[in-house]
Structures are given as structure tokens and as C-alpha cells.
Amino acid sequence: MKYEFTIVVPLFNEQENLLRVEKELSNYLKIATKETCILFVDDGSQDNSLNIIKDICDRQPHFHYISFVENQGLSAAIKAGFDYAATEYIGYIDADLQTDPEDFNLLLAKIKDYDLVTGVRSNRKDSFTKNMSSKIANGIRRSFTHDQMDDTGCPLKVIRADYAKRIPMFKGLHRFLPAMILLQHGKIIQVPVRHYPRIAGKAKFHLLNRLVGPFLDCFAYLWMKKKYINYKVNENA
């Protein structure tokens, strides 16, 4: 089968969620608007996650995986998904399933006219502390990037693969994906998507790394913006 769309699922110690991920993504494949495959990226899990995704991939023909030798962080896992995907479009969803795979169809409906379509979580089902820290972090980041995105941390995105593969990723840059598409003179848009509470597993981010990390990463982004190489070929032979 010639796939058009790869859904990257980065994960670290998500054994409690993975069978539900299999069920929900299998159901999505039945209604997907493009021929779709799933790519798990195991970020050096220390629980039974890797064995579970191997079993899933054995019984699900459209599911595949790669695994890291050791934990490298979310940005590295997303970059690996971009590197290994072989389709025109690449999506991304967290293994905690706080967003709905069915909403990929909402994003795919817009991708023809854009280079990145990102979800913005409606009526978020997180704690007050998490919601407020996320709002503050988004405000700080937006003041640096001017990307006009309200929820860059939303774990539901669709990107044109040629743009995704040109992003020079570093740790923390997953928060700046829309801004990095703008650096390539790409077009971005946000679309409201559903949001659910986490029902299994543990969140990997807390107040400190949701505020301090993104603030420091803004300076890395400014350096990247100043040094970014962007060219267009006129002719070649």
C-alpha cells in the first residue's frame, strides 16, 4: 500500500495507555481521509512499553516502530519520526490520548492550503496549575516568535514532510514547530480540537519544565532565527 500520511506517536513509559492507543488508532484508520500508517517512537522506555508496541506491530499491518537505545526527550522522538516517515504528510499525537485521532481529519482538510496545521485544545481538561502554566508559557513564546499560535504545545499536528524534514531540531524545539515553519516561509493555521483528561500513565512535564525550559528555549530560537539558512534553487542541471 502506498501511504500518504504517517502518524508519529512518541512515547516514554506509557505501557498503561498503549492498548487503548492501538484501539483508537485502528478505529481511526477506518475513517482516515488519507492512506495512513502509524509509527511508534519509543524514547528509551524503562517499563514494558517496547514489548507492547512490538506485539501491536506484529498484529497490525499498518503499525510500525523504532526505539531508542536510551531516553533522549520528546523533541528527539519527534525528529526521529520526521526522519523515518516516508509519506507526503506527517502527523503527531501523544500516547496519552488527551487528543482524539479522529480530529486528524479536521487538520488534513486544511493541509492542502497550508504547510502546518496545528490543533488548539478546546475546553482543556487539565488541572488549573497546568492550564495556567501552559497559558503563561505560550504567551512568553508568542512574544518571542510572533507566530500568533495560542496553543503550540497541542499534541495534534499535521505537517508537510518536506517542511518537517528541514527543521533543525534541538531539545525543546517541539514547542516551536509553527515558528520553524514560518522561518521556511511556510503557511500555518490552528484548528480547534477536542481535549480529554489523562486517564492512565504519568505526565512527563511539570511546572518547572513547563515554564523555565520554554523561556530559555526562546533564546535558542532567536539564535536559530538569526542563523537560519533559507534558500530557493532557481535552476539546476
Backbone as JSON, one array per atom type, in Angstrom:
{
  "sequence": "MKYEFTIVVPLFNEQENLLRVEKELSNYLKIATKETCILFVDDGSQDNSLNIIKDICDRQPHFHYISFVENQGLSAAIKAGFDYAATEYIGYIDADLQTDPEDFNLLLAKIKDYDLVTGVRSNRKDSFTKNMSSKIANGIRRSFTHDQMDDTGCPLKVIRADYAKRIPMFKGLHRFLPAMILLQHGKIIQVPVRHYPRIAGKAKFHLLNRLVGPFLDCFAYLWMKKKYINYKVNENA",
  "N": [[0.85, -1.2, 0.0], [0.51, 2.22, -0.79], [1.3, 4.69, 1.25], [0.02, 7.85, 2.37], [0.1, 9.43, 4.58], [1.68, 9.67, 7.67], [1.32, 8.9, 11.04], [2.98, 9.92, 13.77], [3.83, 8.59, 16.89], [5.21, 9.49, 19.63], [6.67, 8.11, 22.59], [7.17, 7.47, 26.08], [7.51, 5.32, 28.64], [4.7, 4.43, 28.69], [3.06, 2.22, 29.13], [0.54, 1.64, 30.23], [-1.25, 2.89, 28.58], [-1.06, 1.96, 25.96], [-2.51, -0.16, 24.7], [-4.99, 0.97, 24.47], [-4.3, 3.05, 22.78], [-3.69, 1.55, 20.49], [-6.28, 0.56, 19.89], [-7.77, 2.97, 19.44], [-6.36, 4.22, 17.35], [-6.48, 2.24, 15.39], [-9.21, 2.26, 14.9], [-9.36, 4.83, 13.87], [-7.98, 4.53, 11.44], [-9.88, 3.37, 9.82], [-11.52, 5.41, 9.07], [-9.96, 7.37, 8.1], [-8.98, 10.08, 6.02], [-6.9, 9.98, 4.31], [-4.55, 7.56, 3.03], [-3.12, 5.85, 5.6], [-0.45, 5.29, 7.95], [0.98, 4.13, 11.05], [3.53, 5.21, 13.22], [5.26, 4.28, 15.89], [7.45, 5.8, 18.21], [9.65, 4.8, 20.4], [10.96, 6.19, 23.17], [13.27, 5.18, 24.63], [11.96, 3.72, 26.7], [11.47, 2.55, 30.07], [9.76, 0.78, 31.15], [7.35, -1.7, 30.26], [6.74, -0.88, 27.71], [8.01, -1.07, 25.14], [7.92, -3.82, 24.5], [5.17, -4.14, 24.33], [4.49, -2.48, 22.14], [5.83, -3.83, 20.14], [4.34, -6.2, 20.02], [1.9, -5.11, 19.2], [2.59, -4.14, 16.65], [3.14, -6.52, 15.4], [0.63, -7.65, 15.04], [-0.81, -5.74, 13.73], [-0.96, -4.57, 10.58], [-0.48, -1.99, 9.6], [0.97, -0.66, 11.41], [4.04, 0.46, 12.79], [7.38, 0.61, 14.22], [10.09, 2.36, 15.87], [12.88, 2.33, 18.1], [14.67, 3.92, 20.72], [18.03, 3.69, 22.01], [18.45, 4.83, 24.51], [16.75, 7.13, 26.72], [15.92, 10.19, 25.2], [14.33, 12.4, 25.05], [11.38, 14.38, 24.18], [11.56, 16.07, 21.89], [13.62, 14.85, 20.41], [12.42, 12.38, 19.86], [10.26, 13.16, 18.25], [11.69, 14.27, 16.1], [12.97, 11.96, 15.13], [10.73, 10.58, 14.23], [9.97, 12.31, 12.12], [12.25, 11.98, 10.52], [12.17, 9.25, 9.78], [9.71, 8.85, 8.6], [8.0, 8.26, 5.51], [6.2, 9.57, 3.88], [3.98, 11.94, 2.26], [2.73, 13.63, 4.05], [2.95, 14.27, 7.56], [1.85, 13.41, 10.74], [1.3, 14.02, 14.26], [0.8, 12.74, 17.48], [0.21, 12.49, 20.98], [0.88, 9.71, 23.18], [-0.73, 9.6, 25.39], [-3.28, 10.11, 24.65], [-4.86, 12.4, 25.08], [-5.84, 13.98, 23.17], [-7.95, 13.55, 20.27], [-7.71, 11.04, 17.85], [-9.48, 11.06, 15.65], [-9.76, 13.72, 15.05], [-7.68, 14.32, 13.4], [-8.63, 14.31, 10.83], [-9.88, 16.78, 10.63], [-7.68, 18.47, 10.6], [-6.31, 17.54, 8.35], [-8.05, 18.32, 6.39], [-7.39, 20.93, 5.99], [-4.76, 21.0, 5.19], [-4.04, 21.12, 2.53], [-3.84, 23.76, 1.75], [-1.99, 24.8, 3.45], [1.16, 24.56, 5.27], [1.68, 23.67, 7.76], [-0.66, 22.45, 10.03], [-2.05, 22.96, 13.08], [-3.51, 21.73, 16.08], [-5.68, 23.41, 18.41], [-6.38, 23.22, 21.71], [-9.62, 22.81, 22.8], [-11.61, 23.81, 25.56], [-9.93, 22.74, 27.71], [-9.0, 19.87, 29.62], [-7.27, 19.79, 31.81], [-5.47, 20.3, 34.94], [-5.87, 23.28, 37.0], [-3.39, 24.47, 37.58], [-1.72, 23.38, 35.59], [-2.99, 24.32, 33.28], [-2.74, 27.13, 33.62], [0.06, 27.47, 33.73], [0.72, 26.59, 31.2], [-0.61, 28.51, 29.65], [0.82, 30.82, 30.37], [3.39, 30.1, 29.48], [2.91, 29.84, 26.74], [2.28, 32.48, 26.14], [4.72, 33.79, 26.65], [6.38, 32.52, 24.78], [5.08, 33.25, 22.41], [5.52, 35.99, 22.37], [8.16, 36.08, 21.67], [8.31, 34.71, 19.21], [6.24, 35.6, 17.56], [4.3, 34.11, 16.23], [1.6, 33.9, 16.42], [0.2, 31.76, 17.43], [-1.97, 30.08, 19.62], [-1.74, 27.78, 21.14], [0.73, 26.17, 21.07], [1.75, 23.9, 22.18], [-0.06, 21.88, 21.77], [-0.66, 18.49, 21.28], [-1.32, 17.55, 18.65], [-0.89, 17.58, 15.4], [-0.39, 18.33, 11.9], [1.93, 18.17, 9.31], [3.54, 19.16, 6.33], [5.75, 16.91, 4.84], [8.16, 17.67, 3.57], [8.71, 20.16, 4.67], [8.82, 19.49, 7.39], [11.08, 17.82, 7.52], [13.12, 19.59, 7.1], [13.44, 21.0, 9.4], [15.66, 22.11, 11.82], [16.1, 20.39, 14.41], [16.36, 20.76, 17.97], [16.75, 20.03, 21.5], [13.74, 20.73, 23.11], [12.65, 22.1, 21.02], [10.29, 21.18, 20.01], [8.22, 22.7, 20.91], [8.22, 24.84, 19.27], [7.44, 24.37, 16.69], [5.47, 25.55, 14.85], [6.64, 28.13, 14.55], [9.07, 27.44, 13.39], [8.27, 26.54, 10.93], [7.38, 28.93, 9.85], [9.83, 30.2, 9.59], [10.72, 28.99, 7.33], [9.25, 30.25, 5.48], [6.77, 29.17, 5.28], [3.21, 28.39, 5.49], [0.9, 28.58, 8.15], [-1.71, 27.37, 10.32], [-4.19, 27.28, 12.91], [-6.49, 24.96, 14.38], [-9.46, 24.31, 16.15], [-9.6, 21.57, 18.43], [-10.71, 18.56, 20.09], [-10.32, 17.83, 23.63], [-9.19, 15.75, 26.3], [-9.14, 14.41, 29.67], [-6.13, 13.0, 31.1], [-6.08, 9.54, 31.55], [-4.54, 7.42, 32.28], [-1.19, 6.37, 33.12], [1.65, 8.64, 33.63], [2.13, 12.15, 33.61], [4.75, 13.77, 31.81], [5.74, 16.27, 32.08], [6.16, 19.08, 34.25], [5.55, 21.88, 36.5], [7.99, 23.34, 36.59], [9.53, 22.5, 34.29], [7.74, 23.24, 32.41], [7.68, 25.95, 32.34], [10.24, 27.26, 32.9], [12.02, 25.91, 31.13], [10.81, 26.35, 28.48], [11.07, 29.17, 28.43], [13.88, 29.61, 28.41], [14.42, 28.26, 26.05], [13.39, 30.01, 24.2], [15.38, 31.86, 23.7], [17.22, 30.28, 22.42], [15.75, 29.82, 20.13], [15.69, 32.42, 19.03], [18.39, 32.74, 18.38], [18.56, 30.7, 16.48], [16.8, 31.7, 14.56], [18.18, 33.96, 13.68], [20.41, 32.77, 12.51], [19.43, 31.05, 10.66], [19.38, 29.21, 7.63], [17.99, 29.74, 4.54], [17.03, 28.96, 1.42], [16.23, 29.14, -2.09], [16.26, 27.21, -4.98], [17.04, 28.29, -8.19], [17.77, 27.35, -10.8], [18.88, 24.17, -11.99], [21.17, 21.71, -13.21]],
  "CA": [[0.0, 0.0, 0.0], [1.24, 3.49, -0.82], [0.77, 5.56, 2.29], [0.09, 9.29, 2.16], [0.11, 10.12, 5.85], [2.25, 8.92, 8.79], [1.07, 9.43, 12.38], [4.08, 9.63, 14.7], [3.4, 8.5, 18.29], [6.35, 9.4, 20.55], [6.22, 7.61, 23.89], [8.13, 7.1, 27.11], [6.84, 4.71, 29.79], [3.26, 4.58, 28.51], [2.5, 0.88, 28.99], [-0.88, 1.59, 30.6], [-2.07, 3.53, 27.55], [-0.77, 1.54, 24.59], [-3.58, -0.96, 24.1], [-6.03, 1.95, 24.1], [-3.76, 3.72, 21.59], [-3.91, 0.62, 19.38], [-7.7, 0.53, 19.56], [-8.24, 4.24, 18.9], [-5.74, 4.48, 16.05], [-7.05, 1.26, 14.46], [-10.52, 2.79, 14.53], [-9.16, 5.99, 13.0], [-7.57, 4.09, 10.1], [-11.07, 3.02, 9.06], [-12.21, 6.62, 8.61], [-8.95, 8.35, 7.7], [-9.22, 10.64, 4.69], [-5.73, 9.63, 3.5], [-3.98, 6.25, 3.38], [-2.37, 6.22, 6.8], [0.26, 4.31, 8.76], [1.33, 4.59, 12.39], [4.93, 5.0, 13.58], [5.64, 4.48, 17.28], [8.85, 6.09, 18.5], [9.87, 4.53, 21.82], [12.06, 7.05, 23.63], [14.04, 4.51, 25.67], [11.09, 3.39, 27.84], [12.04, 1.66, 31.08], [8.73, -0.16, 31.55], [7.11, -2.74, 29.25], [6.18, -0.23, 26.52], [8.59, -1.56, 23.89], [7.37, -5.15, 24.2], [3.77, -3.99, 23.93], [4.37, -1.96, 20.77], [6.25, -4.91, 19.23], [3.17, -7.07, 19.84], [0.92, -4.37, 18.4], [3.05, -4.09, 15.26], [3.05, -7.88, 14.84], [-0.74, -7.98, 14.68], [-1.42, -4.64, 12.99], [-0.09, -4.4, 9.41], [-0.2, -0.59, 9.29], [1.68, -0.1, 12.56], [5.48, 0.22, 12.75], [8.02, 1.24, 15.37], [11.52, 2.46, 16.08], [13.14, 2.51, 19.52], [15.96, 4.5, 21.07], [18.87, 2.97, 22.98], [18.19, 5.44, 25.8], [15.83, 8.27, 26.69], [16.5, 11.39, 24.61], [13.4, 13.52, 25.16], [10.29, 14.45, 23.21], [11.99, 16.66, 20.62], [14.37, 13.83, 19.67], [11.48, 11.37, 19.37], [9.53, 13.74, 17.13], [12.62, 14.37, 14.98], [13.14, 10.61, 14.57], [9.53, 10.32, 13.44], [10.1, 13.06, 10.88], [13.33, 11.39, 9.71], [11.85, 7.9, 9.3], [8.46, 8.85, 7.83], [8.24, 8.26, 4.07], [4.94, 9.98, 3.28], [3.91, 13.37, 1.95], [2.27, 14.34, 5.24], [3.31, 13.65, 8.83], [1.1, 13.88, 11.89], [1.9, 13.75, 15.57], [-0.15, 12.67, 18.58], [0.79, 11.91, 22.19], [0.36, 8.4, 23.55], [-1.7, 9.68, 26.48], [-4.59, 10.25, 24.01], [-5.68, 13.52, 25.55], [-6.49, 14.48, 21.97], [-8.69, 12.49, 19.59], [-7.2, 10.78, 16.5], [-10.45, 11.42, 14.62], [-9.6, 15.13, 14.7], [-6.71, 14.45, 12.31], [-9.36, 14.63, 9.59], [-10.09, 18.23, 10.62], [-6.42, 19.09, 10.22], [-6.0, 17.15, 6.98], [-8.93, 19.08, 5.49], [-6.78, 22.24, 5.78], [-3.34, 20.93, 4.85], [-3.81, 21.42, 1.11], [-3.55, 25.19, 1.61], [-1.03, 25.2, 4.48], [2.32, 23.69, 5.42], [1.47, 23.07, 9.08], [-1.95, 22.69, 10.68], [-1.93, 22.52, 14.47], [-4.71, 21.81, 16.89], [-5.72, 24.24, 19.62], [-7.25, 22.43, 22.57], [-10.82, 23.5, 23.28], [-12.12, 23.36, 26.86], [-8.9, 21.8, 28.2], [-9.37, 19.08, 30.79], [-6.12, 19.68, 32.7], [-5.59, 21.0, 36.21], [-5.73, 24.73, 36.94], [-1.96, 24.8, 37.55], [-1.18, 23.04, 34.28], [-3.56, 25.24, 32.29], [-2.17, 28.46, 33.79], [1.48, 27.46, 33.35], [0.74, 26.47, 29.74], [-1.0, 29.81, 29.09], [1.94, 31.74, 30.57], [4.48, 29.68, 28.59], [2.52, 30.19, 25.37], [2.38, 33.93, 25.99], [6.14, 34.13, 26.56], [6.9, 32.05, 23.49], [4.47, 34.02, 21.33], [6.16, 37.3, 22.34], [9.45, 35.92, 21.0], [8.21, 34.16, 17.86], [5.21, 36.31, 16.79], [3.66, 33.15, 15.32], [0.15, 34.05, 16.61], [-0.39, 30.48, 17.82], [-2.45, 30.11, 21.0], [-1.54, 26.52, 21.86], [1.75, 25.46, 20.3], [2.01, 22.61, 22.8], [-1.1, 20.89, 21.47], [-0.04, 17.3, 20.68], [-2.05, 17.09, 17.47], [-0.41, 18.43, 14.32], [-0.1, 17.74, 10.59], [2.96, 18.96, 8.66], [4.09, 18.65, 5.07], [7.0, 16.24, 5.18], [9.36, 18.39, 3.11], [8.98, 21.19, 5.66], [9.2, 18.84, 8.65], [12.44, 17.26, 7.45], [14.09, 20.69, 7.08], [13.5, 21.66, 10.71], [16.88, 21.72, 12.55], [15.58, 20.17, 15.76], [17.18, 20.61, 19.17], [15.88, 19.73, 22.64], [12.81, 21.79, 23.42], [12.14, 22.78, 19.83], [8.94, 20.72, 19.66], [7.3, 23.78, 21.26], [8.39, 25.93, 18.31], [7.23, 23.86, 15.33], [4.88, 26.55, 13.95], [7.61, 29.19, 14.26], [10.1, 26.92, 12.5], [7.69, 26.52, 9.59], [7.4, 30.31, 9.38], [11.2, 30.52, 9.15], [10.85, 28.47, 5.96], [8.25, 30.99, 4.71], [5.59, 28.33, 5.14], [1.93, 28.9, 5.97], [0.42, 27.81, 9.28], [-3.05, 27.7, 10.81], [-4.62, 26.45, 14.04], [-7.86, 24.48, 14.27], [-9.91, 23.77, 17.44], [-9.74, 20.12, 18.54], [-11.19, 18.12, 21.39], [-9.31, 17.52, 24.63], [-9.69, 14.85, 27.33], [-8.2, 14.23, 30.78], [-5.29, 11.8, 31.09], [-6.73, 8.53, 32.4], [-3.56, 6.4, 32.67], [0.19, 6.83, 32.98], [2.02, 9.86, 34.33], [2.59, 13.27, 32.79], [6.21, 13.89, 31.81], [6.1, 17.67, 32.29], [5.67, 19.67, 35.48], [5.56, 23.34, 36.49], [9.32, 23.88, 36.31], [9.96, 22.33, 32.89], [6.75, 23.83, 31.52], [7.88, 27.39, 32.33], [11.65, 27.65, 32.79], [12.57, 25.36, 29.89], [10.36, 27.1, 27.31], [11.62, 30.53, 28.44], [15.26, 29.54, 27.95], [14.4, 27.83, 24.65], [13.08, 31.16, 23.35], [16.65, 32.48, 23.29], [17.77, 29.38, 21.4], [15.0, 30.08, 18.9], [16.14, 33.69, 18.46], [19.68, 32.45, 17.75], [18.26, 29.92, 15.29], [16.18, 32.59, 13.58], [19.22, 34.82, 13.14], [21.39, 31.99, 11.76], [18.74, 30.07, 9.81], [19.66, 29.24, 6.2], [16.77, 29.51, 3.77], [17.34, 29.27, 0.02], [15.42, 28.53, -3.14], [17.04, 26.95, -6.18], [16.47, 28.88, -9.4], [17.98, 26.39, -11.88], [19.94, 23.19, -11.78], [21.37, 20.85, -14.37]],
  "C": [[0.87, 1.24, 0.0], [0.6, 4.43, 0.18], [0.95, 7.03, 1.9], [0.39, 10.04, 3.45], [0.67, 9.19, 6.94], [1.89, 9.63, 10.09], [2.19, 8.98, 13.29], [3.53, 9.66, 16.12], [4.64, 8.38, 19.17], [5.88, 8.94, 21.92], [7.39, 7.3, 24.79], [7.35, 6.61, 28.32], [5.33, 4.92, 29.75], [2.56, 3.22, 28.41], [1.02, 0.81, 29.31], [-1.79, 2.12, 29.5], [-2.04, 2.82, 26.2], [-1.84, 0.68, 23.95], [-4.76, -0.06, 23.69], [-5.59, 2.74, 22.86], [-3.98, 2.84, 20.36], [-5.36, 0.63, 18.93], [-8.14, 1.81, 18.87], [-7.64, 4.53, 17.53], [-6.21, 3.47, 15.0], [-8.42, 1.72, 13.98], [-10.37, 3.99, 13.6], [-8.79, 5.57, 11.58], [-8.77, 3.75, 9.21], [-11.77, 4.24, 8.48], [-11.24, 7.69, 8.12], [-9.19, 8.81, 6.27], [-8.01, 10.47, 3.77], [-5.23, 8.27, 3.94], [-2.91, 6.48, 4.45], [-1.66, 5.03, 7.42], [0.66, 4.96, 10.08], [2.8, 4.27, 12.65], [5.13, 5.33, 15.06], [7.12, 4.83, 17.36], [9.04, 5.92, 20.01], [11.13, 5.25, 22.27], [12.77, 6.42, 24.82], [13.21, 4.17, 26.9], [11.75, 2.38, 28.78], [11.0, 0.71, 31.64], [8.55, -1.18, 30.42], [6.6, -2.18, 27.92], [6.71, -0.85, 25.23], [8.03, -2.93, 23.53], [5.92, -5.06, 23.75], [3.67, -3.47, 22.51], [4.89, -2.98, 19.76], [5.08, -5.85, 18.97], [2.12, -6.39, 18.97], [1.32, -4.4, 16.93], [3.02, -5.46, 14.6], [1.64, -8.19, 14.36], [-1.44, -6.9, 13.86], [-0.53, -4.29, 11.79], [0.29, -2.95, 9.11], [0.54, 0.13, 10.42], [3.15, -0.5, 12.49], [6.11, 0.91, 13.96], [9.51, 1.41, 15.15], [11.71, 2.68, 17.57], [14.54, 3.05, 19.73], [16.71, 3.59, 22.04], [18.61, 3.51, 24.38], [17.32, 6.67, 25.62], [16.54, 9.53, 26.2], [15.57, 12.6, 24.69], [12.44, 13.61, 23.98], [10.74, 15.03, 21.87], [12.76, 15.65, 19.77], [13.44, 12.78, 19.09], [10.69, 11.89, 18.18], [10.44, 13.85, 15.9], [12.83, 13.0, 14.33], [11.93, 10.23, 13.75], [9.56, 11.04, 12.12], [11.12, 12.4, 9.95], [12.92, 10.07, 9.05], [10.55, 7.84, 8.49], [8.77, 8.98, 6.34], [6.96, 8.62, 3.32], [4.94, 11.49, 3.05], [3.53, 14.22, 3.16], [2.64, 13.54, 6.48], [2.45, 14.27, 9.92], [1.78, 13.47, 13.17], [0.8, 13.76, 16.62], [0.54, 12.03, 19.77], [0.11, 10.58, 22.52], [-0.62, 8.45, 24.71], [-3.13, 9.85, 25.97], [-5.48, 11.29, 24.68], [-6.28, 14.31, 24.38], [-7.04, 13.28, 21.2], [-8.13, 12.27, 18.19], [-8.18, 11.16, 15.39], [-10.3, 12.87, 14.16], [-8.48, 15.36, 13.69], [-7.42, 14.81, 11.01], [-9.68, 16.12, 9.48], [-8.84, 18.95, 10.15], [-6.08, 18.79, 8.77], [-6.86, 17.92, 5.97], [-8.34, 20.44, 5.16], [-5.39, 22.17, 5.15], [-3.06, 21.24, 3.39], [-3.35, 22.86, 0.91], [-2.51, 25.69, 2.6], [0.12, 24.19, 4.53], [2.37, 23.07, 6.82], [0.09, 23.45, 9.56], [-1.85, 22.12, 12.08], [-3.27, 22.64, 15.18], [-4.56, 22.87, 17.97], [-6.78, 23.61, 20.51], [-8.41, 23.26, 23.12], [-11.23, 22.92, 24.63], [-11.18, 22.32, 27.48], [-9.3, 21.16, 29.51], [-8.17, 18.83, 31.71], [-6.38, 20.45, 33.99], [-5.42, 22.5, 36.02], [-4.26, 25.12, 36.81], [-1.37, 24.53, 36.18], [-1.71, 24.0, 33.21], [-2.92, 26.62, 32.39], [-0.71, 28.5, 33.37], [1.61, 27.36, 31.83], [0.39, 27.81, 29.09], [0.14, 30.82, 29.22], [3.07, 31.4, 29.6], [4.17, 30.04, 27.14], [2.63, 31.69, 25.12], [3.83, 34.38, 25.85], [6.68, 33.74, 25.19], [6.37, 32.9, 22.34], [5.1, 35.42, 21.23], [7.53, 37.25, 21.66], [9.28, 35.56, 19.52], [7.25, 34.91, 16.95], [4.5, 35.36, 15.8], [2.14, 33.15, 15.44], [-0.55, 32.74, 16.97], [-0.76, 30.5, 19.3], [-2.07, 28.89, 21.81], [-0.5, 25.68, 21.12], [2.09, 24.11, 20.89], [0.97, 21.55, 22.52], [-0.49, 19.68, 20.74], [-0.88, 16.71, 19.55], [-1.71, 18.05, 16.34], [-0.31, 17.63, 13.03], [0.85, 18.7, 9.87], [3.3, 18.34, 7.32], [5.49, 18.11, 5.33], [8.23, 17.02, 4.73], [9.7, 19.54, 4.05], [9.46, 20.57, 6.97], [10.65, 18.38, 8.64], [13.51, 18.34, 7.38], [14.22, 21.39, 8.42], [14.76, 21.2, 11.44], [16.56, 21.55, 14.03], [16.69, 20.19, 16.81], [16.23, 20.43, 20.35], [15.04, 20.95, 22.99], [12.15, 22.42, 22.22], [10.76, 22.28, 19.42], [7.89, 21.79, 20.0], [7.28, 24.89, 20.21], [8.13, 25.48, 16.86], [6.54, 24.87, 14.42], [5.87, 27.65, 13.57], [8.68, 28.71, 13.29], [9.57, 26.75, 11.08], [7.67, 27.94, 9.01], [8.8, 30.72, 8.92], [11.46, 30.02, 7.73], [9.87, 29.17, 5.01], [7.04, 30.12, 4.4], [4.36, 28.98, 5.74], [1.41, 27.99, 7.07], [-0.98, 28.27, 9.67], [-3.34, 26.81, 12.0], [-6.11, 26.16, 13.93], [-8.29, 23.94, 15.63], [-10.09, 22.25, 17.38], [-10.22, 19.77, 19.95], [-10.04, 17.78, 22.33], [-9.95, 16.72, 25.76], [-8.69, 14.79, 28.48], [-7.34, 12.99, 30.57], [-5.91, 10.78, 32.03], [-5.77, 7.42, 32.81], [-2.16, 6.96, 32.43], [0.41, 8.15, 33.7], [2.5, 10.91, 33.35], [4.1, 13.42, 32.92], [6.67, 15.32, 32.06], [5.45, 18.18, 33.57], [5.87, 21.18, 35.41], [6.92, 23.9, 36.06], [9.69, 23.74, 34.84], [8.9, 22.8, 31.9], [6.92, 25.35, 31.41], [9.34, 27.78, 32.08], [12.25, 27.18, 31.48], [12.12, 26.14, 28.66], [10.91, 28.52, 27.25], [13.06, 30.53, 27.92], [15.33, 29.14, 26.48], [14.09, 28.99, 23.71], [14.36, 31.83, 22.85], [17.35, 31.6, 22.26], [17.06, 29.59, 20.07], [15.48, 31.37, 18.23], [17.5, 33.52, 17.77], [19.46, 31.7, 16.44], [17.68, 30.81, 14.19], [17.23, 33.47, 12.9], [20.15, 34.06, 12.2], [20.75, 31.08, 10.71], [19.07, 30.28, 8.33], [18.4, 28.87, 5.44], [17.05, 29.92, 2.32], [16.34, 28.59, -0.9], [16.28, 28.39, -4.4], [16.32, 27.55, -7.39], [16.57, 27.91, -10.57], [18.95, 25.33, -11.38], [20.02, 22.28, -13.0], [22.29, 19.71, -13.96]]
}
